[in-house]
Amino acid sequence: MSVTVGVLSVQGDVYENVVASHEALNEMNISGDVIPVKTPSAISDVDVMIIPGGESTTIGLLTLAGDTLATLGERIRGGMPTLGVCAGLILLAGDVTDRMLGGTGQPLLKVLDIKLERNSFGRQRDSFETTLSLEPLGIADFPGVFIRAPSITAVSPDIDVISVYDNRIVAVRRDNIIGTSFHPELSGSTELHKYLIRMATK
Amino acid sequence: MISLAGDRDDASGVLHDKDSVRGTAKVKRGFAHMLKNGVVMDVTTIEQANIAEEAGAVSVMVLDKLPSDVRAAGGVARSASASVIRDIMDSVTIPVMAKCRIGHVYEARVLSEINVDMIDESEVLTPADESHHIWKWDYTTPFVNGARSLAEALRRIEEGAAMIRTKGEPGTGNVAEAITHIKRVNDEIRRAKSILDSGDKQDLMRLARDFRVSYDILYQTARLGRLPVVNFAAGGVATPADAAYLMSLGCDGIFVGSGIFKSDDAKNRARAVVLATTFWDRPAKVREAQEMIDEQQSMLGLDTTKLDLRMQERGADA
């Protein structure tokens, strides 16, 4: 059993996700590789995909520029285990507004039928750390790092809510897709990365 | 990996709420990590901010005047108008930064109250106190500082900077100084690393004393083989090729000042600089980006050896 983890490396905290994925593979004693990917052909070669944190408008514009977004959408619809973190969650969503500005009109993958509000907790001064429960994934205490984070304001019936903080949905799952408002790659915990890799081994 | 831990116990910018905490090194430095491989653009108006966002900038930096206009105007350069900053914050979804004068504690307090996402304690503005930079641990809002040597960068980080930008010479359209300084920082990190590898801890301590920084932060830097916070390049970037070259020297991203909005093809150039920064490791893509601009439209630029005002020297000795 060998798993290749791809991290979309257009913009954002790619390296942190590469490190967290390597640690997860080591801790699980699974052989495999972690590669930063930014072209459609590279995306075709991975078993698991992580869309990292960053600026969703930038990542969206730049992946669209190279047809990468379309290939990524096909693979995800085809069942590839995928984790979208913060900006990555925004790109997975179907409907995005900004807390202050309303509709954003940005390019999206639309693979999760959720409504999402950007900068939901406020600006950077309101970024925070807290402890979350991801009980539906069997993870009791998870360090939540929220940076200008979005929150999920509505979900369709096929979406599982994984975590709620301050009455706001901050993590969801549908089949092979997990999306979080917070940054597991900055948390010091590899539990979510391990969960994602485990999905590829089943 | 860069450690995001490193809070001081006495950092009053860290705020404990009922079941959460704000202003920690993790969320301040983490914010800078989200900007990596991106371009931060200087803007003075809502129109420029919108162009920057549409071009794919990761953030905008609000100034009263672009650096080249600051240079031309002379006089005292201060923070941008609060109303202009607020209007731009209300017009774009990407993070908004603004500059305060070096050492000007209250310009920084005001920017923090306006709720900008990051404060740049910048040599582009006229320094208020060149011998005392702001003690940045006391702010919940993260700071970025300029540096042209490893010693300067580490001193700023020890004061609480969450991000560094290596200085160029702002407002010149000449990338030469930015290249010199990133190479100097790289050389100095290699030197610290080779001392660490030799096992001579006393020599590393001597270097820390030379630099006027703690042994711990120099040790951490030497072990990482890079600065312990996100490091962007800045100063004099005018073309996509300038941006790609700086990325190839190991920078995490790019600040562009006058280079975009002092050119005559700002919209295309903004997009081209973003593309070249993302795909710097693929020369064919950089060529594509370079073809989006016209050298006839580049800002004229200045010879950095013949300047009356060298902004990069401001606050450098403190």
Short mmCIF file of C-alpha atoms in Angstrom, two decimals:
data_model
loop_
_atom_site.label_atom_id
_atom_site.label_comp_id
_atom_site.label_asym_id
_atom_site.label_seq_id
_atom_site.Cartn_x
_atom_site.Cartn_y
_atom_site.Cartn_z
CA MET A 1 0.00 0.00 0.00
CA SER A 2 1.42 3.33 -1.06
CA VAL A 3 -0.36 6.70 -1.02
CA THR A 4 0.57 9.81 -3.00
CA VAL A 5 -0.71 12.99 -1.40
CA GLY A 6 -0.95 16.07 -3.62
CA VAL A 7 -1.02 19.61 -2.25
CA LEU A 8 -2.32 22.27 -4.65
CA SER A 9 0.68 24.59 -4.79
CA VAL A 10 -0.57 27.75 -6.43
CA GLN A 11 -0.52 30.07 -3.44
CA GLY A 12 -0.78 29.85 0.35
CA ASP A 13 0.55 27.56 3.07
CA VAL A 14 1.48 24.65 0.79
CA TYR A 15 4.65 23.69 2.65
CA GLU A 16 2.89 23.34 6.03
CA ASN A 17 0.45 20.84 4.46
CA VAL A 18 3.33 18.94 2.85
CA VAL A 19 5.05 18.65 6.24
CA ALA A 20 1.83 17.63 8.05
CA SER A 21 1.12 14.98 5.38
CA HIS A 22 4.65 13.54 5.64
CA GLU A 23 4.28 13.33 9.42
CA ALA A 24 0.88 11.68 9.04
CA LEU A 25 2.29 9.04 6.64
CA ASN A 26 5.18 8.35 9.03
CA GLU A 27 2.94 8.04 12.07
CA MET A 28 0.64 5.64 10.16
CA ASN A 29 3.60 3.65 8.91
CA ILE A 30 2.34 3.94 5.33
CA SER A 31 4.79 4.29 2.49
CA GLY A 32 4.03 7.10 0.11
CA ASP A 33 4.93 10.49 -1.15
CA VAL A 34 3.73 14.06 -0.81
CA ILE A 35 4.01 16.29 -3.85
CA PRO A 36 3.10 19.91 -4.52
CA VAL A 37 0.97 19.98 -7.70
CA LYS A 38 -0.13 22.84 -9.91
CA THR A 39 -0.78 21.34 -13.35
CA PRO A 40 -3.69 19.16 -14.59
CA SER A 41 -1.31 16.26 -15.39
CA ALA A 42 0.21 16.33 -11.89
CA ILE A 43 -3.28 16.30 -10.38
CA SER A 44 -4.08 13.12 -12.33
CA ASP A 45 -1.23 11.29 -10.57
CA VAL A 46 -2.22 11.72 -6.92
CA ASP A 47 -4.44 9.57 -4.65
CA VAL A 48 -5.35 12.28 -2.14
CA MET A 49 -5.67 16.03 -2.60
CA ILE A 50 -5.27 18.93 -0.18
CA ILE A 51 -6.31 22.45 -1.16
CA PRO A 52 -4.40 24.62 1.32
CA GLY A 53 -5.10 27.91 3.04
CA GLY A 54 -4.28 31.14 1.26
CA GLU A 55 -6.31 33.77 -0.54
CA SER A 56 -9.23 32.07 -2.28
CA THR A 57 -9.56 34.79 -4.95
CA THR A 58 -5.88 34.37 -5.89
CA ILE A 59 -5.92 30.55 -5.88
CA GLY A 60 -9.19 30.51 -7.85
CA LEU A 61 -7.98 32.96 -10.50
CA LEU A 62 -4.65 31.22 -10.99
CA THR A 63 -5.96 27.65 -11.14
CA LEU A 64 -8.65 28.74 -13.57
CA ALA A 65 -5.92 30.26 -15.75
CA GLY A 66 -4.45 26.81 -16.42
CA ASP A 67 -7.55 24.57 -16.67
CA THR A 68 -6.40 23.12 -13.38
CA LEU A 69 -9.71 23.86 -11.72
CA ALA A 70 -11.62 21.68 -14.22
CA THR A 71 -9.31 18.67 -13.79
CA LEU A 72 -9.44 19.08 -10.04
CA GLY A 73 -13.25 19.14 -10.11
CA GLU A 74 -13.37 15.94 -12.22
CA ARG A 75 -11.04 14.06 -9.86
CA ILE A 76 -12.97 15.14 -6.78
CA ARG A 77 -16.32 14.15 -8.35
CA GLY A 78 -14.66 10.84 -9.25
CA GLY A 79 -14.12 10.07 -5.55
CA MET A 80 -10.57 11.28 -4.76
CA PRO A 81 -10.31 11.94 -0.98
CA THR A 82 -9.98 15.72 -0.70
CA LEU A 83 -9.38 18.15 2.15
CA GLY A 84 -10.13 21.85 1.62
CA VAL A 85 -8.70 24.15 4.27
CA CYS A 86 -10.05 27.70 4.74
CA ALA A 87 -9.45 29.15 1.24
CA GLY A 88 -9.59 25.53 0.03
CA LEU A 89 -13.03 25.10 1.65
CA ILE A 90 -14.17 28.28 -0.11
CA LEU A 91 -13.10 26.83 -3.48
CA LEU A 92 -15.05 23.60 -2.81
CA ALA A 93 -18.26 25.48 -2.03
CA GLY A 94 -21.22 26.21 -4.30
CA ASP A 95 -22.23 29.62 -3.03
CA VAL A 96 -19.95 32.20 -1.39
CA THR A 97 -20.64 35.65 0.03
CA ASP A 98 -18.43 38.05 1.96
CA ARG A 99 -19.59 39.22 5.40
CA MET A 100 -19.17 42.87 4.43
CA LEU A 101 -19.36 42.87 0.64
CA GLY A 102 -22.00 40.28 -0.26
CA GLY A 103 -21.55 38.15 -3.40
CA THR A 104 -17.95 37.61 -4.48
CA GLY A 105 -18.40 36.21 -8.01
CA GLN A 106 -15.12 34.28 -7.70
CA PRO A 107 -14.30 30.98 -9.53
CA LEU A 108 -15.43 27.94 -7.47
CA LEU A 109 -15.33 24.13 -7.78
CA LYS A 110 -18.94 23.76 -6.56
CA VAL A 111 -18.48 20.19 -5.31
CA LEU A 112 -19.96 20.84 -1.85
CA ASP A 113 -23.57 22.02 -1.77
CA ILE A 114 -23.01 24.55 1.03
CA LYS A 115 -23.40 28.28 1.50
CA LEU A 116 -20.39 29.99 2.89
CA GLU A 117 -19.60 33.37 4.38
CA ARG A 118 -16.03 34.68 3.98
CA ASN A 119 -14.27 36.53 6.80
CA SER A 120 -17.14 35.34 8.98
CA PHE A 121 -15.43 35.89 12.34
CA GLY A 122 -14.06 39.31 11.37
CA ARG A 123 -10.70 40.60 10.20
CA GLN A 124 -7.21 39.47 11.25
CA ARG A 125 -7.42 41.04 14.74
CA ASP A 126 -10.27 38.61 15.45
CA SER A 127 -8.33 35.54 14.29
CA PHE A 128 -8.17 33.04 17.17
CA GLU A 129 -7.21 29.67 18.57
CA THR A 130 -9.65 27.39 20.38
CA THR A 131 -10.31 23.71 21.06
CA LEU A 132 -12.84 21.95 18.82
CA SER A 133 -14.66 18.65 18.86
CA LEU A 134 -14.62 16.69 15.57
CA GLU A 135 -16.67 13.94 17.18
CA PRO A 136 -18.24 12.53 13.94
CA LEU A 137 -14.68 11.74 12.77
CA GLY A 138 -13.78 10.21 16.13
CA ILE A 139 -11.49 13.10 17.10
CA ALA A 140 -12.42 14.48 20.53
CA ASP A 141 -10.17 17.51 21.05
CA PHE A 142 -8.66 19.23 18.07
CA PRO A 143 -6.65 22.49 18.18
CA GLY A 144 -8.58 24.94 15.98
CA VAL A 145 -6.54 27.73 14.38
CA PHE A 146 -8.87 30.27 12.71
CA ILE A 147 -7.30 32.95 10.47
CA ARG A 148 -9.77 35.39 8.85
CA ALA A 149 -11.85 32.25 8.67
CA PRO A 150 -15.04 31.59 6.72
CA SER A 151 -18.04 29.78 8.22
CA ILE A 152 -20.72 27.64 6.64
CA THR A 153 -24.17 29.23 6.79
CA ALA A 154 -26.27 26.52 5.11
CA VAL A 155 -25.80 22.88 4.09
CA SER A 156 -27.82 20.56 1.85
CA PRO A 157 -29.19 17.32 3.43
CA ASP A 158 -26.35 15.16 2.00
CA ILE A 159 -23.69 17.11 3.97
CA ASP A 160 -22.51 15.91 7.41
CA VAL A 161 -21.71 18.65 9.90
CA ILE A 162 -18.42 17.72 11.59
CA SER A 163 -17.86 20.64 13.92
CA VAL A 164 -19.66 23.73 15.21
CA TYR A 165 -18.05 26.64 17.05
CA ASP A 166 -19.90 29.67 18.43
CA ASN A 167 -23.11 28.48 16.72
CA ARG A 168 -21.37 28.44 13.36
CA ILE A 169 -20.54 25.39 11.22
CA VAL A 170 -16.76 25.18 10.82
CA ALA A 171 -16.22 21.67 9.37
CA VAL A 172 -18.27 19.49 7.00
CA ARG A 173 -17.98 16.22 5.13
CA ARG A 174 -19.70 14.67 2.14
CA ASP A 175 -18.41 11.22 1.13
CA ASN A 176 -14.79 11.75 0.01
CA ILE A 177 -14.70 15.49 0.68
CA ILE A 178 -13.80 17.20 3.98
CA GLY A 179 -13.78 20.97 4.37
CA THR A 180 -12.62 23.00 7.39
CA SER A 181 -12.73 26.74 8.18
CA PHE A 182 -9.68 26.29 10.41
CA HIS A 183 -6.08 25.27 9.67
CA PRO A 184 -5.18 21.69 10.75
CA GLU A 185 -1.74 22.15 9.11
CA LEU A 186 -0.86 24.86 11.65
CA SER A 187 -2.37 23.06 14.63
CA GLY A 188 0.46 20.69 15.52
CA SER A 189 -2.02 17.78 15.26
CA THR A 190 -1.88 15.38 12.31
CA GLU A 191 -5.23 13.71 13.15
CA LEU A 192 -7.18 15.22 10.23
CA HIS A 193 -4.39 14.56 7.71
CA LYS A 194 -4.28 10.96 8.95
CA TYR A 195 -8.05 10.65 8.60
CA LEU A 196 -7.82 11.85 4.99
CA ILE A 197 -5.00 9.43 4.10
CA ARG A 198 -6.90 6.56 5.77
CA MET A 199 -9.79 7.24 3.35
CA ALA A 200 -7.43 6.48 0.44
CA THR A 201 -6.33 3.17 1.94
CA LYS A 202 -9.88 1.78 2.19
CA MET B 1 9.12 23.74 9.23
CA ILE B 2 9.00 27.29 10.59
CA SER B 3 7.86 27.15 14.17
CA LEU B 4 4.79 29.22 14.85
CA ALA B 5 5.37 29.06 18.58
CA GLY B 6 7.33 31.81 20.22
CA ASP B 7 4.98 33.90 22.29
CA ARG B 8 6.42 36.03 25.05
CA ASP B 9 4.69 35.60 28.41
CA ASP B 10 4.43 39.38 28.71
CA ALA B 11 2.92 39.99 25.24
CA SER B 12 -0.09 42.19 25.97
CA GLY B 13 -1.34 41.78 22.40
CA VAL B 14 -2.45 38.25 23.34
CA LEU B 15 -6.11 38.45 24.41
CA HIS B 16 -7.84 35.63 26.28
CA ASP B 17 -11.57 35.37 25.68
CA LYS B 18 -13.94 32.86 27.29
CA ASP B 19 -12.84 29.78 25.33
CA SER B 20 -10.49 31.23 22.72
CA VAL B 21 -7.34 33.32 22.47
CA ARG B 22 -6.41 36.03 19.94
CA GLY B 23 -3.16 37.73 18.94
CA THR B 24 -0.92 34.70 19.51
CA ALA B 25 2.28 34.24 17.50
CA LYS B 26 0.50 31.35 15.80
CA VAL B 27 -2.37 33.41 14.37
CA LYS B 28 -0.16 36.45 13.64
CA ARG B 29 2.62 34.52 11.89
CA GLY B 30 0.04 32.12 10.48
CA PHE B 31 -1.65 35.05 8.73
CA ALA B 32 1.65 35.79 6.94
CA HIS B 33 1.87 32.12 5.93
CA MET B 34 -1.43 32.47 4.06
CA LEU B 35 0.13 35.19 1.88
CA LYS B 36 3.00 32.98 0.68
CA ASN B 37 3.68 32.78 -3.04
CA GLY B 38 1.59 35.89 -3.48
CA VAL B 39 1.92 39.56 -4.36
CA VAL B 40 1.04 42.45 -2.05
CA MET B 41 0.37 45.64 -4.03
CA ASP B 42 0.69 49.27 -2.90
CA VAL B 43 -2.50 51.22 -3.59
CA THR B 44 -3.76 54.74 -2.88
CA THR B 45 -7.39 54.54 -4.10
CA ILE B 46 -10.38 52.18 -4.23
CA GLU B 47 -9.94 51.86 -8.01
CA GLN B 48 -6.35 50.67 -7.62
CA ALA B 49 -7.40 48.26 -4.84
CA ASN B 50 -10.06 46.75 -7.10
CA ILE B 51 -7.56 46.32 -9.95
CA ALA B 52 -5.15 44.62 -7.52
CA GLU B 53 -7.81 42.21 -6.24
CA GLU B 54 -9.01 41.34 -9.75
CA ALA B 55 -5.40 40.71 -10.80
CA GLY B 56 -5.02 38.12 -8.01
CA ALA B 57 -3.07 40.11 -5.38
CA VAL B 58 -3.13 38.40 -1.96
CA SER B 59 -3.37 41.73 -0.15
CA VAL B 60 -3.21 45.48 -0.72
CA MET B 61 -1.09 48.02 1.17
CA VAL B 62 -2.74 51.42 1.55
CA LEU B 63 -0.53 54.52 1.28
CA ASP B 64 -1.23 58.22 0.99
CA LYS B 65 1.25 58.43 -1.92
CA LEU B 66 3.05 55.73 -3.89
CA PRO B 67 6.73 55.54 -2.86
CA SER B 68 7.97 57.27 -6.03
CA ASP B 69 5.60 60.19 -5.31
CA VAL B 70 6.81 60.29 -1.70
CA ARG B 71 10.34 60.61 -3.08
CA ALA B 72 9.32 63.34 -5.55
CA ALA B 73 7.17 65.30 -3.09
CA GLY B 74 9.66 65.48 -0.23
CA GLY B 75 8.28 66.77 3.08
CA VAL B 76 6.97 64.45 5.78
CA ALA B 77 5.30 61.20 4.71
CA ARG B 78 2.72 59.88 7.21
CA SER B 79 0.06 57.11 7.40
CA ALA B 80 -2.74 57.26 4.84
CA SER B 81 -6.05 58.93 5.76
CA ALA B 82 -8.22 56.78 8.00
CA SER B 83 -11.19 57.32 5.70
CA VAL B 84 -9.27 56.12 2.62
CA ILE B 85 -8.11 53.00 4.47
CA ARG B 86 -11.65 52.27 5.68
CA ASP B 87 -13.15 52.79 2.22
CA ILE B 88 -10.66 50.34 0.71
CA MET B 89 -11.36 47.81 3.51
CA ASP B 90 -15.03 48.05 2.56
CA SER B 91 -14.29 47.52 -1.16
CA VAL B 92 -12.13 44.38 -1.33
CA THR B 93 -12.36 40.89 0.24
CA ILE B 94 -8.59 40.38 0.43
CA PRO B 95 -6.64 41.53 3.51
CA VAL B 96 -5.75 45.23 3.78
CA MET B 97 -2.44 46.45 5.21
CA ALA B 98 -1.36 50.02 5.94
CA LYS B 99 1.94 51.69 6.78
CA CYS B 100 2.90 53.59 9.90
CA ARG B 101 6.09 55.57 10.52
CA ILE B 102 9.01 53.76 12.18
CA GLY B 103 8.65 54.12 15.95
CA HIS B 104 5.30 55.93 15.74
CA VAL B 105 3.40 54.02 18.43
CA TYR B 106 0.20 55.99 18.00
CA GLU B 107 -0.03 55.81 14.24
CA ALA B 108 0.19 52.06 14.81
CA ARG B 109 -2.49 52.18 17.54
CA VAL B 110 -4.78 54.07 15.18
CA LEU B 111 -4.25 51.56 12.36
CA SER B 112 -4.96 48.75 14.81
CA GLU B 113 -8.22 50.47 15.87
CA ILE B 114 -9.18 50.95 12.20
CA ASN B 115 -8.75 47.16 12.16
CA VAL B 116 -6.36 46.74 9.24
CA ASP B 117 -5.15 43.15 8.84
CA MET B 118 -1.44 43.93 9.11
CA ILE B 119 0.64 47.02 9.93
CA ASP B 120 3.84 47.81 8.02
CA GLU B 121 6.30 49.79 10.16
CA SER B 122 7.90 51.27 7.09
CA GLU B 123 10.96 53.21 6.04
CA VAL B 124 8.96 54.62 3.10
CA LEU B 125 7.35 57.01 5.58
CA THR B 126 9.37 59.61 7.50
CA PRO B 127 10.63 57.92 10.70
CA ALA B 128 9.19 59.20 14.00
CA ASP B 129 11.87 57.55 16.15
CA GLU B 130 14.73 55.90 14.31
CA SER B 131 16.35 54.47 17.45
CA HIS B 132 13.23 52.81 18.89
CA HIS B 133 11.07 50.64 16.71
CA ILE B 134 7.58 49.81 17.99
CA TRP B 135 7.35 47.00 20.60
CA LYS B 136 5.06 44.88 18.49
CA TRP B 137 4.23 42.17 21.05
CA ASP B 138 1.74 44.61 22.58
CA TYR B 139 -0.51 44.58 19.50
CA THR B 140 -3.11 42.01 18.53
CA THR B 141 -2.67 43.10 14.90
CA PRO B 142 0.43 41.54 13.27
CA PHE B 143 3.31 43.66 11.91
CA VAL B 144 5.67 43.39 8.96
CA ASN B 145 9.05 45.14 9.05
CA GLY B 146 11.76 45.82 6.50
CA ALA B 147 15.34 44.55 6.83
CA ARG B 148 18.46 44.61 4.69
CA SER B 149 20.57 42.24 6.76
CA LEU B 150 20.02 39.14 8.90
CA ALA B 151 20.84 41.12 12.05
CA GLU B 152 18.20 43.74 11.27
CA ALA B 153 15.60 41.07 10.44
CA LEU B 154 16.20 39.16 13.68
CA ARG B 155 16.07 42.37 15.76
CA ARG B 156 12.67 43.16 14.28
CA ILE B 157 11.42 39.60 14.93
CA GLU B 158 12.56 39.87 18.56
CA GLU B 159 10.48 43.06 18.81
CA GLY B 160 7.48 41.04 17.66
CA ALA B 161 7.38 41.36 13.86
CA ALA B 162 5.28 38.49 12.42
CA MET B 163 6.76 38.88 8.92
CA ILE B 164 9.84 40.41 7.28
CA ARG B 165 10.32 42.01 3.91
CA THR B 166 13.87 42.45 2.71
CA LYS B 167 14.27 46.10 1.76
CA GLY B 168 15.09 47.41 -1.66
CA GLU B 169 15.19 51.08 -2.48
CA PRO B 170 11.50 52.07 -2.63
CA GLY B 171 10.05 54.18 -5.42
CA THR B 172 12.98 53.75 -7.79
CA GLY B 173 11.71 51.08 -10.18
CA ASN B 174 15.17 49.60 -9.76
CA VAL B 175 15.31 46.07 -8.34
CA ALA B 176 19.09 46.09 -7.77
CA GLU B 177 18.99 46.90 -4.05
CA ALA B 178 16.31 44.28 -3.34
CA ILE B 179 18.51 41.66 -5.04
CA THR B 180 21.57 42.77 -3.06
CA HIS B 181 19.75 42.57 0.26
CA ILE B 182 18.09 39.19 -0.22
CA LYS B 183 21.46 37.78 -1.25
CA ARG B 184 23.08 39.36 1.79
CA VAL B 185 20.49 37.84 4.14
CA ASN B 186 20.94 34.44 2.43
CA ASP B 187 24.75 34.69 2.79
CA GLU B 188 24.48 35.56 6.46
CA ILE B 189 22.09 32.66 7.12
CA ARG B 190 24.55 30.30 5.38
CA ARG B 191 27.33 31.65 7.58
CA ALA B 192 25.30 31.10 10.77
CA LYS B 193 24.37 27.61 9.58
CA SER B 194 27.98 26.67 8.87
CA ILE B 195 29.00 27.86 12.34
CA LEU B 196 26.21 25.76 13.86
CA ASP B 197 27.24 22.74 11.76
CA SER B 198 30.83 23.13 12.96
CA GLY B 199 29.61 22.68 16.55
CA ASP B 200 31.35 25.86 17.72
CA LYS B 201 28.62 27.30 19.95
CA GLN B 202 30.91 30.00 21.32
CA ASP B 203 31.37 31.33 17.78
CA LEU B 204 27.59 31.34 17.25
CA MET B 205 27.27 33.34 20.49
CA ARG B 206 29.88 35.80 19.17
CA LEU B 207 27.87 36.24 15.98
CA ALA B 208 24.68 36.80 18.04
CA ARG B 209 26.51 39.53 20.01
CA ASP B 210 27.72 41.10 16.76
CA PHE B 211 24.14 41.09 15.49
CA ARG B 212 22.76 42.42 18.82
CA VAL B 213 20.24 39.55 18.95
CA SER B 214 19.68 36.66 21.34
CA TYR B 215 21.57 33.40 20.95
CA ASP B 216 18.24 31.54 20.79
CA ILE B 217 16.86 33.30 17.74
CA LEU B 218 20.14 32.99 15.85
CA TYR B 219 20.33 29.30 16.77
CA GLN B 220 16.76 28.77 15.57
CA THR B 221 17.53 30.56 12.27
CA ALA B 222 20.74 28.59 11.72
CA ARG B 223 18.95 25.31 12.36
CA LEU B 224 16.11 26.17 9.97
CA GLY B 225 18.46 27.53 7.33
CA ARG B 226 16.04 30.39 6.71
CA LEU B 227 14.38 33.30 8.55
CA PRO B 228 12.03 32.03 11.26
CA VAL B 229 9.10 34.04 9.83
CA VAL B 230 7.70 34.51 6.32
CA ASN B 231 9.99 36.72 4.22
CA PHE B 232 8.87 38.72 1.19
CA ALA B 233 11.07 40.80 -1.14
CA ALA B 234 10.30 44.47 -1.68
CA GLY B 235 11.53 47.64 -3.27
CA GLY B 236 11.95 48.52 -6.94
CA VAL B 237 10.00 45.61 -8.49
CA ALA B 238 8.75 46.86 -11.90
CA THR B 239 8.36 43.81 -14.17
CA PRO B 240 7.23 40.13 -13.98
CA ALA B 241 10.85 39.08 -14.53
CA ASP B 242 11.91 41.17 -11.50
CA ALA B 243 9.35 39.31 -9.36
CA ALA B 244 10.31 35.86 -10.69
CA TYR B 245 14.01 36.52 -10.08
CA LEU B 246 13.40 37.53 -6.45
CA MET B 247 11.25 34.40 -5.92
CA SER B 248 14.09 32.26 -7.30
CA LEU B 249 16.38 33.67 -4.59
CA GLY B 250 14.19 32.03 -1.95
CA CYS B 251 11.66 34.76 -1.05
CA ASP B 252 8.19 33.67 0.08
CA GLY B 253 6.44 36.38 -1.97
CA ILE B 254 6.65 39.90 -3.33
CA PHE B 255 5.65 43.45 -2.38
CA VAL B 256 5.18 45.75 -5.37
CA GLY B 257 5.14 49.47 -4.70
CA SER B 258 5.24 52.06 -7.46
CA GLY B 259 6.07 49.51 -10.17
CA ILE B 260 2.46 48.74 -11.05
CA PHE B 261 0.48 51.94 -10.63
CA LYS B 262 3.30 54.17 -11.90
CA SER B 263 3.36 52.21 -15.16
CA ASP B 264 1.04 53.01 -18.06
CA ASP B 265 -0.33 49.45 -18.29
CA ALA B 266 -1.23 48.86 -14.63
CA LYS B 267 -4.04 46.34 -15.16
CA ASN B 268 -2.03 43.97 -17.36
CA ARG B 269 1.11 44.47 -15.36
CA ALA B 270 -0.63 43.64 -12.06
CA ARG B 271 -1.86 40.33 -13.51
CA ALA B 272 1.50 39.61 -15.13
CA VAL B 273 3.45 40.14 -11.89
CA VAL B 274 1.05 37.76 -10.06
CA LEU B 275 1.49 35.10 -12.75
CA ALA B 276 5.28 35.40 -12.73
CA THR B 277 5.35 35.15 -8.92
CA THR B 278 3.22 31.97 -8.90
CA PHE B 279 4.98 30.27 -11.79
CA TRP B 280 8.51 31.67 -11.23
CA ASP B 281 9.95 28.15 -11.49
CA ARG B 282 8.65 27.76 -15.06
CA PRO B 283 10.49 30.16 -17.40
CA ALA B 284 7.95 29.61 -20.21
CA LYS B 285 5.20 30.97 -17.95
CA VAL B 286 7.36 33.93 -16.91
CA ARG B 287 7.92 34.68 -20.58
CA GLU B 288 4.14 34.61 -21.07
CA ALA B 289 3.79 37.08 -18.21
CA GLN B 290 6.55 39.27 -19.57
CA GLU B 291 4.75 39.37 -22.94
CA MET B 292 1.68 40.82 -21.21
CA ILE B 293 3.58 44.05 -20.51
CA ASP B 294 5.28 46.63 -22.70
CA GLU B 295 8.67 47.95 -21.60
CA GLN B 296 7.74 51.31 -23.14
CA GLN B 297 5.07 51.52 -20.42
CA SER B 298 7.37 50.64 -17.46
CA MET B 299 8.09 53.38 -14.96
CA LEU B 300 11.28 55.19 -15.93
CA GLY B 301 13.15 54.35 -12.73
CA LEU B 302 16.13 55.86 -10.97
CA ASP B 303 19.83 55.10 -10.63
CA THR B 304 20.11 53.98 -7.01
CA THR B 305 23.75 55.13 -6.74
CA LYS B 306 22.76 58.77 -7.27
CA LEU B 307 19.92 59.22 -4.77
CA ASP B 308 19.68 62.07 -2.27
CA LEU B 309 17.33 60.03 -0.08
CA ARG B 310 18.14 56.42 0.75
CA MET B 311 14.99 55.18 2.52
CA GLN B 312 16.53 51.77 3.19
CA GLU B 313 18.94 53.26 5.75
CA ARG B 314 16.14 54.54 7.96
CA GLY B 315 16.04 52.70 11.28
CA ALA B 316 18.57 50.14 10.05
CA ASP B 317 21.01 50.66 12.94
CA ALA B 318 18.42 50.28 15.70
#
